[in-house]
PDB file of C-alpha atoms in Angstrom:
ATOM      1  CA  MET F   1     -36.081  12.058  22.504  1.00 51.00           C
ATOM      2  CA  HIS F   2     -35.843   8.452  21.334  1.00 52.00           C
ATOM      3  CA  SER F   3     -33.901   9.535  18.394  1.00 54.00           C
ATOM      4  CA  ASP F   4     -31.316  11.499  20.594  1.00 59.00           C
ATOM      5  CA  HIS F   5     -30.838   8.475  22.591  1.00 59.00           C
ATOM      6  CA  ALA F   6     -30.499   6.490  19.387  1.00 60.00           C
ATOM      7  CA  SER F   7     -27.682   8.901  18.258  1.00 78.00           C
ATOM      8  CA  LEU F   8     -25.892   8.884  21.540  1.00 75.00           C
ATOM      9  CA  LYS F   9     -25.836   5.197  21.361  1.00 75.00           C
ATOM     10  CA  LEU F  10     -24.526   5.400  17.947  1.00 79.00           C
ATOM     11  CA  LYS F  11     -21.857   7.895  18.962  1.00 78.00           C
ATOM     12  CA  ILE F  12     -20.970   5.583  21.518  1.00 81.00           C
ATOM     13  CA  ALA F  13     -20.476   2.456  19.396  1.00 79.00           C
ATOM     14  CA  ALA F  14     -18.765   4.533  16.866  1.00 80.00           C
ATOM     15  CA  ALA F  15     -16.219   5.497  19.332  1.00 79.00           C
ATOM     16  CA  ALA F  16     -15.854   2.146  20.863  1.00 80.00           C
ATOM     17  CA  GLY F  17     -14.807   0.947  17.171  1.00 82.00           C
ATOM     18  CA  LEU F  18     -12.280   3.718  16.692  1.00 77.00           C
ATOM     19  CA  LEU F  19     -10.906   2.743  20.328  1.00 79.00           C
ATOM     20  CA  PHE F  20     -10.498  -0.967  19.337  1.00 77.00           C
ATOM     21  CA  LEU F  21      -9.031  -0.283  15.952  1.00 74.00           C
ATOM     22  CA  HIS F  22      -6.341   2.432  17.369  1.00 70.00           C
ATOM     23  CA  LEU F  23      -5.597   1.457  20.638  1.00 75.00           C
ATOM     24  CA  PRO F  24      -3.354  -1.455  19.326  1.00 71.00           C
ATOM     25  CA  ILE F  25      -1.495   1.332  17.244  1.00 73.00           C
ATOM     26  CA  ALA F  26      -0.874   3.744  20.237  1.00 74.00           C
ATOM     27  CA  LEU F  27       0.442   0.816  22.203  1.00 75.00           C
ATOM     28  CA  ILE F  28       3.048   0.307  19.771  1.00 72.00           C
ATOM     29  CA  PHE F  29       4.211   3.832  19.897  1.00 73.00           C
ATOM     30  CA  VAL F  30       4.238   3.705  23.744  1.00 73.00           C
ATOM     31  CA  TYR F  31       6.513   0.469  24.054  1.00 70.00           C
ATOM     32  CA  ALA F  32       9.073   2.209  21.351  1.00 71.00           C
ATOM     33  CA  PHE F  33       9.836   4.551  24.505  1.00 72.00           C
ATOM     34  CA  THR F  34       9.756   1.883  27.367  1.00 70.00           C
ATOM     35  CA  THR F  35      12.819   1.383  29.481  1.00 66.00           C
ATOM     36  CA  GLU F  36      11.807  -2.350  29.728  1.00 69.00           C
ATOM     37  CA  GLU F  37      13.889  -4.455  27.444  1.00 67.00           C
ATOM     38  CA  LYS F  38      12.406  -8.027  27.928  1.00 65.00           C
ATOM     39  CA  SER F  39       8.614  -7.759  28.031  1.00 62.00           C
ATOM     40  CA  PHE F  40       5.513  -5.709  27.327  1.00 65.00           C
ATOM     41  CA  GLN F  41       4.832  -4.722  30.985  1.00 63.00           C
ATOM     42  CA  TRP F  42       2.228  -1.992  31.357  1.00 69.00           C
ATOM     43  CA  PRO F  43       2.293   0.579  32.488  1.00 70.00           C
ATOM     44  CA  PRO F  44       6.136   0.899  31.389  1.00 68.00           C
ATOM     45  CA  PRO F  45       8.178   1.269  34.157  1.00 67.00           C
ATOM     46  CA  GLY F  46       9.712   4.275  32.370  1.00 68.00           C
ATOM     47  CA  TYR F  47      10.478   6.231  29.280  1.00 71.00           C
ATOM     48  CA  THR F  48      13.787   6.464  26.920  1.00 73.00           C
ATOM     49  CA  LEU F  49      15.015   7.661  23.870  1.00 76.00           C
ATOM     50  CA  LYS F  50      17.740   5.104  23.546  1.00 76.00           C
ATOM     51  CA  TRP F  51      15.772   2.442  21.458  1.00 76.00           C
ATOM     52  CA  PHE F  52      15.785   5.071  18.464  1.00 80.00           C
ATOM     53  CA  ALA F  53      19.589   5.250  18.575  1.00 79.00           C
ATOM     54  CA  ALA F  54      19.675   1.519  18.826  1.00 78.00           C
ATOM     55  CA  THR F  55      17.524   0.960  15.780  1.00 79.00           C
ATOM     56  CA  TRP F  56      19.740   3.590  13.935  1.00 84.00           C
ATOM     57  CA  ASP F  57      22.631   1.607  14.539  1.00 79.00           C
ATOM     58  CA  ARG F  58      21.248  -1.607  13.427  1.00 82.00           C
ATOM     59  CA  PRO F  59      22.534  -2.460   9.628  1.00 86.00           C
ATOM     60  CA  ASP F  60      19.799  -5.470   9.713  1.00 83.00           C
ATOM     61  CA  VAL F  61      17.243  -2.372   9.858  1.00 82.00           C
ATOM     62  CA  TRP F  62      18.513  -0.559   7.326  1.00 89.00           C
ATOM     63  CA  GLU F  63      18.828  -3.060   4.903  1.00 88.00           C
ATOM     64  CA  ALA F  64      15.118  -4.233   5.556  1.00 88.00           C
ATOM     65  CA  MET F  65      13.972  -0.661   4.962  1.00 88.00           C
ATOM     66  CA  ALA F  66      16.033  -0.089   1.747  1.00 90.00           C
ATOM     67  CA  LEU F  67      14.708  -3.464   0.411  1.00 90.00           C
ATOM     68  CA  SER F  68      11.092  -2.544   1.307  1.00 90.00           C
ATOM     69  CA  LEU F  69      11.352   1.190   0.033  1.00 90.00           C
ATOM     70  CA  LYS F  70      13.082  -0.238  -3.249  1.00 90.00           C
ATOM     71  CA  VAL F  71      10.299  -3.053  -4.093  1.00 90.00           C
ATOM     72  CA  ALA F  72       7.723  -0.451  -3.038  1.00 91.00           C
ATOM     73  CA  ALA F  73       8.911   2.007  -5.455  1.00 91.00           C
ATOM     74  CA  ILE F  74       9.451  -0.331  -8.340  1.00 93.00           C
ATOM     75  CA  SER F  75       6.070  -2.176  -7.986  1.00 91.00           C
ATOM     76  CA  THR F  76       4.333   1.177  -7.911  1.00 91.00           C
ATOM     77  CA  LEU F  77       5.818   2.636 -11.127  1.00 91.00           C
ATOM     78  CA  LEU F  78       5.057  -0.952 -13.057  1.00 90.00           C
ATOM     79  CA  ALA F  79       1.620  -1.123 -11.414  1.00 89.00           C
ATOM     80  CA  MET F  80       1.008   2.689 -12.849  1.00 87.00           C
ATOM     81  CA  LEU F  81       2.092   1.812 -15.981  1.00 87.00           C
ATOM     82  CA  LEU F  82       0.551  -1.538 -16.482  1.00 87.00           C
ATOM     83  CA  GLY F  83      -2.671  -0.363 -14.635  1.00 85.00           C
ATOM     84  CA  THR F  84      -3.065   3.055 -16.834  1.00 82.00           C
ATOM     85  CA  LEU F  85      -2.601   0.973 -20.160  1.00 81.00           C
ATOM     86  CA  CYS F  86      -5.174  -1.729 -19.129  1.00 82.00           C
ATOM     87  CA  ALA F  87      -7.717   0.907 -17.836  1.00 79.00           C
ATOM     88  CA  ALA F  88      -7.215   2.830 -21.167  1.00 75.00           C
ATOM     89  CA  ALA F  89      -8.119  -0.131 -23.044  1.00 77.00           C
ATOM     90  CA  VAL F  90     -11.053  -1.762 -20.899  1.00 76.00           C
ATOM     91  CA  SER F  91     -12.500   1.673 -20.660  1.00 70.00           C
ATOM     92  CA  ARG F  92     -12.133   3.391 -23.865  1.00 66.00           C
ATOM     93  CA  THR F  93     -12.284   0.545 -26.533  1.00 67.00           C
ATOM     94  CA  LYS F  94     -14.823  -2.707 -27.102  1.00 68.00           C
ATOM     95  CA  PHE F  95     -13.265  -6.006 -27.766  1.00 64.00           C
ATOM     96  CA  PHE F  96     -14.312  -9.659 -27.460  1.00 66.00           C
ATOM     97  CA  GLY F  97     -13.059 -10.769 -23.846  1.00 63.00           C
ATOM     98  CA  ARG F  98     -13.041  -7.339 -22.265  1.00 66.00           C
ATOM     99  CA  GLU F  99     -14.890  -8.211 -19.236  1.00 70.00           C
ATOM    100  CA  SER F 100     -12.841 -11.514 -19.038  1.00 72.00           C
ATOM    101  CA  ILE F 101      -9.590  -9.244 -18.987  1.00 71.00           C
ATOM    102  CA  SER F 102     -10.931  -6.771 -16.494  1.00 70.00           C
ATOM    103  CA  LEU F 103     -11.899  -9.659 -14.163  1.00 73.00           C
ATOM    104  CA  LEU F 104      -8.349 -11.415 -14.331  1.00 73.00           C
ATOM    105  CA  VAL F 105      -6.646  -7.662 -13.688  1.00 73.00           C
ATOM    106  CA  ILE F 106      -8.754  -7.565 -10.406  1.00 74.00           C
ATOM    107  CA  LEU F 107      -8.725 -11.153  -9.464  1.00 75.00           C
ATOM    108  CA  PRO F 108      -5.153 -10.981  -7.268  1.00 75.00           C
ATOM    109  CA  ILE F 109      -6.579  -8.451  -4.830  1.00 74.00           C
ATOM    110  CA  ALA F 110      -9.670 -11.094  -4.435  1.00 76.00           C
ATOM    111  CA  LEU F 111      -7.736 -13.983  -3.804  1.00 76.00           C
ATOM    112  CA  PRO F 112      -6.526 -14.902  -0.344  1.00 79.00           C
ATOM    113  CA  GLY F 113      -2.707 -13.598  -0.142  1.00 79.00           C
ATOM    114  CA  VAL F 114      -1.610 -17.375   0.556  1.00 84.00           C
ATOM    115  CA  VAL F 115      -3.047 -18.892  -2.640  1.00 84.00           C
ATOM    116  CA  THR F 116      -1.388 -15.743  -4.699  1.00 83.00           C
ATOM    117  CA  GLY F 117       1.863 -16.440  -2.935  1.00 84.00           C
ATOM    118  CA  ILE F 118       1.812 -20.227  -3.546  1.00 86.00           C
ATOM    119  CA  ALA F 119       1.119 -19.711  -7.252  1.00 85.00           C
ATOM    120  CA  LEU F 120       3.709 -17.272  -7.726  1.00 86.00           C
ATOM    121  CA  ARG F 121       6.337 -19.649  -5.810  1.00 86.00           C
ATOM    122  CA  SER F 122       5.105 -22.400  -8.005  1.00 86.00           C
ATOM    123  CA  ALA F 123       5.345 -20.417 -11.176  1.00 85.00           C
ATOM    124  CA  PHE F 124       8.978 -19.083 -10.444  1.00 84.00           C
ATOM    125  CA  SER F 125      10.059 -22.730  -9.437  1.00 84.00           C
ATOM    126  CA  ILE F 126       8.602 -24.370 -12.928  1.00 86.00           C
ATOM    127  CA  ALA F 127      10.403 -21.442 -14.891  1.00 82.00           C
ATOM    128  CA  GLU F 128      13.619 -21.949 -12.792  1.00 81.00           C
ATOM    129  CA  VAL F 129      13.526 -18.199 -11.645  1.00 81.00           C
ATOM    130  CA  PRO F 130      15.876 -17.671  -8.743  1.00 86.00           C
ATOM    131  CA  PHE F 131      14.527 -15.522  -5.958  1.00 82.00           C
ATOM    132  CA  SER F 132      15.786 -11.777  -5.875  1.00 84.00           C
ATOM    133  CA  THR F 133      14.378  -8.679  -5.327  1.00 84.00           C
ATOM    134  CA  TRP F 134      12.394  -9.042  -8.854  1.00 88.00           C
ATOM    135  CA  THR F 135      10.603 -11.646  -7.990  1.00 88.00           C
ATOM    136  CA  ILE F 136       9.245  -9.797  -4.598  1.00 89.00           C
ATOM    137  CA  VAL F 137       8.758  -6.866  -7.267  1.00 90.00           C
ATOM    138  CA  LEU F 138       6.215  -9.039  -9.481  1.00 88.00           C
ATOM    139  CA  GLY F 139       4.700 -10.378  -6.462  1.00 87.00           C
ATOM    140  CA  HIS F 140       3.748  -7.085  -4.996  1.00 89.00           C
ATOM    141  CA  ALA F 141       2.861  -5.806  -8.489  1.00 88.00           C
ATOM    142  CA  THR F 142       0.251  -8.510  -8.951  1.00 86.00           C
ATOM    143  CA  PHE F 143      -2.313  -6.923  -6.483  1.00 84.00           C
ATOM    144  CA  CYS F 144      -0.742  -3.167  -6.957  1.00 87.00           C
ATOM    145  CA  VAL F 145      -1.677  -2.956 -10.584  1.00 87.00           C
ATOM    146  CA  VAL F 146      -5.345  -3.628  -9.159  1.00 87.00           C
ATOM    147  CA  ILE F 147      -5.091  -0.766  -6.976  1.00 86.00           C
ATOM    148  CA  VAL F 148      -4.121   1.646  -9.842  1.00 85.00           C
ATOM    149  CA  TYR F 149      -6.364  -0.113 -12.492  1.00 85.00           C
ATOM    150  CA  ASN F 150      -9.541   0.440 -10.406  1.00 83.00           C
ATOM    151  CA  ASN F 151      -8.769   4.243  -9.879  1.00 80.00           C
ATOM    152  CA  ALA F 152      -7.690   4.880 -13.436  1.00 80.00           C
ATOM    153  CA  VAL F 153     -10.925   2.787 -14.915  1.00 81.00           C
ATOM    154  CA  ALA F 154     -13.150   4.970 -12.752  1.00 75.00           C
ATOM    155  CA  ARG F 155     -11.491   8.075 -13.899  1.00 75.00           C
ATOM    156  CA  PHE F 156     -11.711   6.953 -17.562  1.00 73.00           C
ATOM    157  CA  ARG F 157     -15.195   6.113 -17.343  1.00 70.00           C
ATOM    158  CA  ARG F 158     -15.951   9.781 -16.141  1.00 65.00           C
ATOM    159  CA  THR F 159     -14.085  11.629 -18.586  1.00 62.00           C
ATOM    160  CA  SER F 160     -16.226  12.241 -21.788  1.00 56.00           C
ATOM    161  CA  GLY F 161     -14.788  10.703 -24.845  1.00 57.00           C
ATOM    162  CA  SER F 162     -16.019  13.974 -26.689  1.00 56.00           C
ATOM    163  CA  LEU F 163     -13.222  15.480 -25.260  1.00 57.00           C
ATOM    164  CA  ILE F 164     -10.799  13.265 -26.670  1.00 57.00           C
ATOM    165  CA  GLU F 165     -12.678  13.610 -30.134  1.00 54.00           C
ATOM    166  CA  ALA F 166     -12.521  17.222 -30.134  1.00 58.00           C
ATOM    167  CA  SER F 167      -8.759  17.542 -29.343  1.00 57.00           C
ATOM    168  CA  MET F 168      -8.199  15.146 -32.126  1.00 55.00           C
ATOM    169  CA  ASP F 169     -10.699  17.084 -34.540  1.00 51.00           C
ATOM    170  CA  LEU F 170      -8.810  20.088 -33.679  1.00 56.00           C
ATOM    171  CA  GLY F 171      -5.561  19.015 -35.232  1.00 57.00           C
ATOM    172  CA  ALA F 172      -4.000  17.791 -32.126  1.00 59.00           C
ATOM    173  CA  ASN F 173      -1.829  14.427 -32.342  1.00 52.00           C
ATOM    174  CA  LEU F 174      -2.054  11.469 -29.983  1.00 56.00           C
ATOM    175  CA  PHE F 175       0.848  12.740 -27.958  1.00 59.00           C
ATOM    176  CA  GLN F 176      -0.447  16.138 -27.659  1.00 60.00           C
ATOM    177  CA  THR F 177      -4.183  14.835 -26.588  1.00 58.00           C
ATOM    178  CA  LEU F 178      -2.523  12.664 -23.947  1.00 59.00           C
ATOM    179  CA  ARG F 179      -0.488  15.422 -22.662  1.00 56.00           C
ATOM    180  CA  HIS F 180      -3.221  18.236 -22.453  1.00 57.00           C
ATOM    181  CA  VAL F 181      -6.640  16.456 -22.285  1.00 60.00           C
ATOM    182  CA  ILE F 182      -6.165  12.991 -21.019  1.00 64.00           C
ATOM    183  CA  LEU F 183      -3.524  13.177 -18.239  1.00 63.00           C
ATOM    184  CA  PRO F 184      -4.794  15.944 -16.744  1.00 62.00           C
ATOM    185  CA  ASN F 185      -7.979  14.468 -16.125  1.00 65.00           C
ATOM    186  CA  ILE F 186      -6.653  11.057 -14.530  1.00 67.00           C
ATOM    187  CA  ALA F 187      -3.701  12.577 -13.000  1.00 70.00           C
ATOM    188  CA  THR F 188      -5.221  12.606  -9.452  1.00 74.00           C
ATOM    189  CA  ALA F 189      -6.574   9.170 -10.020  1.00 75.00           C
ATOM    190  CA  LEU F 190      -2.788   7.680 -11.302  1.00 77.00           C
ATOM    191  CA  VAL F 191      -1.208   9.726  -8.026  1.00 80.00           C
ATOM    192  CA  VAL F 192      -3.864   8.588  -5.588  1.00 82.00           C
ATOM    193  CA  GLY F 193      -3.355   4.963  -6.843  1.00 83.00           C
ATOM    194  CA  GLY F 194       0.040   4.996  -6.819  1.00 84.00           C
ATOM    195  CA  MET F 195       0.065   6.220  -3.157  1.00 84.00           C
ATOM    196  CA  LEU F 196      -2.062   3.570  -1.853  1.00 85.00           C
ATOM    197  CA  ALA F 197      -0.172   0.688  -4.017  1.00 87.00           C
ATOM    198  CA  PHE F 198       3.077   2.160  -2.404  1.00 88.00           C
ATOM    199  CA  ALA F 199       1.732   1.526   1.270  1.00 85.00           C
ATOM    200  CA  LEU F 200      -0.092  -1.604   0.219  1.00 86.00           C
ATOM    201  CA  SER F 201       3.523  -3.117  -1.092  1.00 87.00           C
ATOM    202  CA  PHE F 202       5.612  -1.585   1.891  1.00 85.00           C
ATOM    203  CA  ASP F 203       3.834  -3.777   4.390  1.00 82.00           C
ATOM    204  CA  GLU F 204       2.793  -6.707   2.331  1.00 84.00           C
ATOM    205  CA  VAL F 205       3.811  -9.793   4.336  1.00 84.00           C
ATOM    206  CA  ILE F 206       2.173 -12.917   3.044  1.00 85.00           C
ATOM    207  CA  VAL F 207       2.944 -12.786  -0.707  1.00 86.00           C
ATOM    208  CA  THR F 208       6.291 -11.626   0.099  1.00 87.00           C
ATOM    209  CA  THR F 209       7.064 -14.460   2.538  1.00 84.00           C
ATOM    210  CA  PHE F 210       6.704 -16.639  -0.544  1.00 85.00           C
ATOM    211  CA  THR F 211       8.741 -14.607  -3.141  1.00 84.00           C
ATOM    212  CA  ALA F 212      11.521 -13.294  -0.843  1.00 81.00           C
ATOM    213  CA  GLY F 213      13.806 -16.288  -0.487  1.00 77.00           C
ATOM    214  CA  GLN F 214      16.654 -15.228   1.822  1.00 80.00           C
ATOM    215  CA  GLN F 215      15.944 -11.812   1.579  1.00 83.00           C
ATOM    216  CA  GLN F 216      13.918  -9.703   4.506  1.00 82.00           C
ATOM    217  CA  THR F 217      11.686  -6.495   3.799  1.00 85.00           C
ATOM    218  CA  LEU F 218      10.764  -4.702   6.931  1.00 84.00           C
ATOM    219  CA  PRO F 219       7.495  -6.583   7.757  1.00 85.00           C
ATOM    220  CA  ILE F 220       9.145  -9.902   7.250  1.00 87.00           C
ATOM    221  CA  TRP F 221      12.261  -8.752   9.746  1.00 85.00           C
ATOM    222  CA  MET F 222       9.559  -7.572  12.141  1.00 81.00           C
ATOM    223  CA  LEU F 223       8.142 -11.109  12.294  1.00 80.00           C
ATOM    224  CA  GLU F 224      11.411 -12.640  12.594  1.00 79.00           C
ATOM    225  CA  GLU F 225      12.370 -10.126  15.415  1.00 75.00           C
ATOM    226  CA  LEU F 226       8.961 -11.117  17.281  1.00 74.00           C
ATOM    227  CA  VAL F 227       9.784 -14.873  17.128  1.00 72.00           C
ATOM    228  CA  ARG F 228      13.524 -14.279  18.278  1.00 71.00           C
ATOM    229  CA  PRO F 229      13.855 -10.780  19.504  1.00 65.00           C
ATOM    230  CA  ARG F 230      17.528  -9.326  20.182  1.00 69.00           C
ATOM    231  CA  GLU F 231      16.138  -6.016  21.423  1.00 68.00           C
ATOM    232  CA  ARG F 232      12.273  -6.076  21.904  1.00 72.00           C
ATOM    233  CA  PRO F 233      11.715  -2.355  21.879  1.00 75.00           C
ATOM    234  CA  VAL F 234      13.315  -1.814  18.440  1.00 78.00           C
ATOM    235  CA  THR F 235      10.713  -3.940  17.035  1.00 79.00           C
ATOM    236  CA  ASN F 236       8.273  -1.327  18.148  1.00 80.00           C
ATOM    237  CA  VAL F 237      10.432   1.281  16.854  1.00 82.00           C
ATOM    238  CA  VAL F 238      10.599  -0.021  13.401  1.00 82.00           C
ATOM    239  CA  ALA F 239       6.802  -0.802  13.585  1.00 82.00           C
ATOM    240  CA  MET F 240       6.344   3.212  14.127  1.00 82.00           C
ATOM    241  CA  VAL F 241       7.885   3.812  11.073  1.00 81.00           C
ATOM    242  CA  VAL F 242       6.032   1.265   8.922  1.00 80.00           C
ATOM    243  CA  VAL F 243       3.012   2.654  10.304  1.00 81.00           C
ATOM    244  CA  LEU F 244       3.960   6.255   9.587  1.00 81.00           C
ATOM    245  CA  VAL F 245       5.433   5.210   6.082  1.00 79.00           C
ATOM    246  CA  THR F 246       2.020   3.464   5.245  1.00 80.00           C
ATOM    247  CA  LEU F 247      -0.266   6.081   6.772  1.00 79.00           C
ATOM    248  CA  LEU F 248       1.274   9.130   4.937  1.00 78.00           C
ATOM    249  CA  PRO F 249       0.297   8.181   1.247  1.00 76.00           C
ATOM    250  CA  ILE F 250      -2.926   6.843   2.589  1.00 76.00           C
ATOM    251  CA  LEU F 251      -3.693  10.623   4.201  1.00 78.00           C
ATOM    252  CA  GLY F 252      -2.272  11.909   0.794  1.00 75.00           C
ATOM    253  CA  ALA F 253      -4.823   9.957  -1.105  1.00 71.00           C
ATOM    254  CA  TYR F 254      -7.508  10.713   0.902  1.00 72.00           C
ATOM    255  CA  TYR F 255      -6.843  14.740   0.891  1.00 74.00           C
ATOM    256  CA  LEU F 256      -5.984  14.432  -2.983  1.00 69.00           C
ATOM    257  CA  THR F 257      -9.338  12.812  -3.754  1.00 65.00           C
ATOM    258  CA  ARG F 258     -11.285  15.539  -1.936  1.00 64.00           C
ATOM    259  CA  GLY F 259     -13.526  17.637  -4.173  1.00 56.00           C
ATOM    260  CA  THR F 260     -12.309  15.664  -7.422  1.00 53.00           C
ATOM    261  CA  GLU F 261     -15.808  14.497  -8.234  1.00 51.00           C
ATOM    262  CA  ALA F 262     -16.302  16.594 -11.163  1.00 49.00           C
ATOM    263  CA  VAL F 263     -14.350  15.845 -14.155  1.00 48.00           C
ATOM    264  CA  ALA F 264     -14.098  17.751 -17.436  1.00 46.00           C
ATOM    265  CA  GLY F 265     -16.467  16.893 -19.859  1.00 45.00           C
ATOM    266  CA  GLN F 266     -18.447  14.618 -17.444  1.00 48.00           C
ATOM    267  CA  GLY F 267     -22.026  13.787 -18.886  1.00 43.00           C
ATOM    268  CA  LYS F 268     -21.648  15.734 -21.958  1.00 39.00           C
TER     269      LYS F 268
END
């Protein structure tokens, strides 16, 4: 009886926690349909779809969206390349300073974003690098690499080295081994790492603030609109888009990682 009572309390606490986390997101969706333009009145006085049309007709939204997608895509590709190579080096070979390199790779995700942003801005200023899309990409790549690296290094360590040795012994060259043995074993980890890195880059604010110059990604655009709103519900429509664009890769990553505990050759 006591166990059932404790279980009920736990369920209530879990439900309250989930409600606390998701209620604000639900309100964002509701306010995207409100007929009230100036304030967030509850309950909304009425509902309309006109803000979706208004958002569609705003060129500043499209420019910010295009920049966010471009930065996220390039940062993810860079992260997948560098993160995979670094994970392969750290997990498959032994050399002096290996643990130090591993620490340096994961450090950006552990540091506060403002520290990373200030460090990058200072480096760009010293090197006299003008702010552009590429400075944002470099800023985002610093933490996107960590996401891919962590996924890839875990999968490399679970993949038996004997598989690679057997492939080489059977006459396969390095490219054939990479294509037919290594990539099939780490592909899911790479895709998941890339999807999570894309989601993280798309909605990043702090590092972007220090590396964007006068450019506006979608989250930066939203911050500006909240300070000086032209059409307040438009911000909620854009927030809906950001939530959906970041949620889909995270859900995809979740479903891709289900049932991937077993890796070929693991423990052999």
